[in-house]
Amino acid sequence: MITDLNQSFTLGSLESKIKKVNKRVNVSLAQLQIQKFEKASSEGDRIFFQAMEEVLDSIAPLIESDERYRRHAIVERLTVPDRVFKFKVTWLDDANNIQVNTGYRVQFNNSLGPYKGGIRFHPSVNEGILKFLGFEQILKNSLTGLPMGGAKGGSDFDPKGKSDFEVMKFCAAFMTELHKHIGPRVDVPAGDIGVGAREIGYLFGEYKKITSTYDGVLTGKPFMFGGSLMRPEATGYGVVYFTQAMLEQENKEALKGKVCTVSGAGNVAIHTIEKLQELGALVVTCSDSRGTIYDSRGVDLALLKELKLQKRVNLEEYLITYPEARYIPVEEYPEGGHAVWSIPCYAAFPCATQNELWEADAKTLVANGCVSVTEGANMPSTPEAIKILLDNKICFAPAKAANAGGVVVSSFEMSQNAVMTKWSFEKVDAKLKETMRQICKRVALTAKDYGVEGNYVDGANIAGFKKVADAMIAEGI
Ligand code: NDP
């Protein structure tokens, strides 16, 4: 379920936020952004503006304190992608019918390194959604301290219900166009919603065939042909490592023995649950696009993996093995809310998709004594929900910091490919853990430096922005 952003996000709210920023920093940003907003027609565009608004809000003090950013028009330049490729993807389904989808690659900014960001296959994909994800990716990649720019791509193709052959044929057709725009030093895509090891394998196979090269042009590859150990686990594990570091930093109790709630049932959710369980937390929920499972004795991870990674069926089938668990279909979710967040917990982990934790959910989490919320998915919390959580001093870890583990290990995969070597699981895990701790520290310190101690949203936006902005200035226009 995605919230209707028209209700919560209006031109008026964007206009007043931008005016506030503009008044403080004295730049002619307002008119520029409002014009763009007026042209924005789809929900995807609105989500892009939602992401941009949050960043603009956070970075106002930085822009105010350093006139170089205004002189070099950094905000105006950073909020427009370097280029957007949009292309037709035609493929043959199993019944020999010709199918047509749209493919995209948004190359947003490469000031810090080659463009880097996932590919999403989902019917909701459009240019606006990918611009939001690409924009977030710039600051996320910057926060890692690793040499990567920001990008995102995908298609409105839905892999659900398709045979392996159909997925293969679609991936080959998609790569027929995409290969012209990517390369190990140019742009290195990875997975995202609907794109896992199977899809990356097919995409890589086609790239290899077309170009006759064996390049590390995609990350998230299966281990046997160039993938890094721990890439599948990286985002979820990183989410938990970040939470551990944040709880420690904020003098809160550790996760061991604590009830945790997780939304989603895909790559990020599954590996978040796995690491939480390893640490002795009790994870009682998971969800997919059809409904939520609440299992008070703890989610059976092996069964979840079997249902979602092997059989690719709906979560309701969890009840066949555990009829005493509760299944809540989306139609029965609380008004304006998500079933997962109605379950009392110590720590909450939204790991499914954007705008899945709303204002009402945030209020419920606060009322139920929740101590921390960590975003595993990209921008899963609405601005109104984030405000409630921050106002109530909940430890809140924003996606661009907390879910950076995936791209961190992708960067490790690029390093291993470049020198044709393989690192051990332990080495990757230790480096990931340390990197997530460093990101957490950087975000917390930045927030403190800018007078917003404990606000990890502002800390992440300012720290991420500053590095990219300084590189853009040094590289000229
Ligand atoms: P998957 O495709 O593996 O899983 C996505 C999960 O979210 C599935 O359970 C899916 O349900 C559910 N879902 C998808 N769309 C909706 C929707 N509109 N409403 C409700 N549920 C939905 O994706 P990932 O786990 O890889 O990605 C999840 C999130 O994490 C995304 O926001 C992604 O951008 C972000 N992310 C992923 C990274 C990665 O390494 N994979 C890295 C960083 C961020 P169903 O099973 O029914 O389809």
Short mmCIF file of C-alpha atoms and ligand atoms in Angstrom, two decimals, residues 1-2 120 122 133 140 152 160 191-195 231 235 264-269 287-290 308 313-314 338 351-354 376-378 403 406-407, ligand 1:
data_model
loop_
_atom_site.label_atom_id
_atom_site.label_comp_id
_atom_site.label_asym_id
_atom_site.label_seq_id
_atom_site.Cartn_x
_atom_site.Cartn_y
_atom_site.Cartn_z
CA MET A 1 0.00 0.00 0.00
CA ILE A 2 1.41 3.41 -0.89
CA ARG A 120 14.14 -1.82 -10.05
CA HIS A 122 8.11 -3.15 -10.65
CA LEU A 133 15.96 6.98 -5.87
CA LYS A 140 23.98 7.72 0.35
CA LYS A 152 19.15 4.45 -10.57
CA LYS A 160 5.93 -11.61 -10.59
CA GLY A 191 19.71 -4.95 -7.84
CA ASP A 192 16.69 -3.40 -6.12
CA ILE A 193 13.00 -4.33 -5.86
CA GLY A 194 12.29 -7.15 -8.33
CA VAL A 195 15.95 -7.52 -9.28
CA ARG A 231 26.31 -9.02 -1.14
CA THR A 235 21.81 -4.27 3.06
CA GLY A 264 8.75 -6.48 3.76
CA ALA A 265 9.66 -10.02 2.84
CA GLY A 266 12.31 -9.42 0.20
CA ASN A 267 16.08 -9.21 0.21
CA VAL A 268 16.41 -6.36 2.72
CA ALA A 269 13.71 -7.59 5.12
CA SER A 287 4.86 -8.38 5.23
CA ASP A 288 4.47 -8.37 1.47
CA SER A 289 2.33 -6.40 -0.95
CA ARG A 290 -0.72 -8.49 -0.03
CA LYS A 308 9.62 -15.74 -0.89
CA VAL A 313 4.34 -17.12 -3.30
CA ASN A 314 2.24 -14.85 -1.09
CA HIS A 338 0.15 -0.36 8.14
CA CYS A 351 12.12 -2.67 4.78
CA ALA A 352 9.55 -2.94 1.94
CA THR A 353 9.08 0.23 -0.08
CA GLN A 354 8.66 4.03 -0.08
CA GLY A 376 15.80 -0.44 5.51
CA ALA A 377 13.77 0.54 2.45
CA ASN A 378 14.35 3.82 0.62
CA ASN A 403 20.64 1.01 4.24
CA GLY A 406 24.23 -2.85 0.02
CA VAL A 407 26.13 -0.26 -1.93
P1 NDP B 1 12.55 -7.13 -2.96
O1 NDP B 1 11.94 -7.07 -4.30
O2 NDP B 1 13.48 -8.23 -2.64
O3 NDP B 1 11.43 -7.09 -1.83
C1 NDP B 1 10.51 -6.03 -1.74
C2 NDP B 1 9.48 -6.37 -0.69
O4 NDP B 1 8.61 -5.25 -0.53
C3 NDP B 1 8.59 -7.55 -1.04
O5 NDP B 1 8.22 -8.19 0.14
C4 NDP B 1 7.40 -6.89 -1.71
O6 NDP B 1 6.20 -7.65 -1.61
C5 NDP B 1 7.28 -5.63 -0.89
N1 NDP B 1 6.71 -4.54 -1.69
C6 NDP B 1 7.18 -4.06 -2.88
N2 NDP B 1 6.41 -3.07 -3.32
C7 NDP B 1 5.44 -2.92 -2.41
C8 NDP B 1 4.34 -2.05 -2.30
N3 NDP B 1 4.08 -1.12 -3.22
N4 NDP B 1 3.55 -2.18 -1.19
C9 NDP B 1 3.84 -3.11 -0.24
N5 NDP B 1 4.86 -3.95 -0.31
C10 NDP B 1 5.65 -3.85 -1.36
O7 NDP B 1 13.28 -5.70 -2.76
P2 NDP B 1 14.44 -5.32 -1.77
O8 NDP B 1 14.27 -6.03 -0.48
O9 NDP B 1 15.70 -5.41 -2.49
O10 NDP B 1 14.15 -3.76 -1.57
C11 NDP B 1 13.29 -3.28 -0.53
C12 NDP B 1 13.58 -1.81 -0.29
O11 NDP B 1 14.95 -1.65 0.09
C13 NDP B 1 13.37 -0.89 -1.49
O12 NDP B 1 12.96 0.37 -1.02
C14 NDP B 1 14.78 -0.77 -2.06
O13 NDP B 1 14.94 0.41 -2.82
C15 NDP B 1 15.59 -0.71 -0.78
N6 NDP B 1 17.00 -1.06 -0.92
C16 NDP B 1 17.39 -2.28 -1.42
C17 NDP B 1 18.72 -2.59 -1.50
C18 NDP B 1 19.20 -3.92 -1.94
O14 NDP B 1 20.41 -4.17 -1.79
N7 NDP B 1 18.37 -4.80 -2.43
C19 NDP B 1 19.76 -1.61 -1.14
C20 NDP B 1 19.24 -0.40 -0.54
C21 NDP B 1 17.91 -0.15 -0.48
P3 NDP B 1 5.90 -8.85 -2.67
O15 NDP B 1 6.72 -10.00 -2.19
O16 NDP B 1 4.44 -9.08 -2.56
O17 NDP B 1 6.33 -8.34 -4.00
#
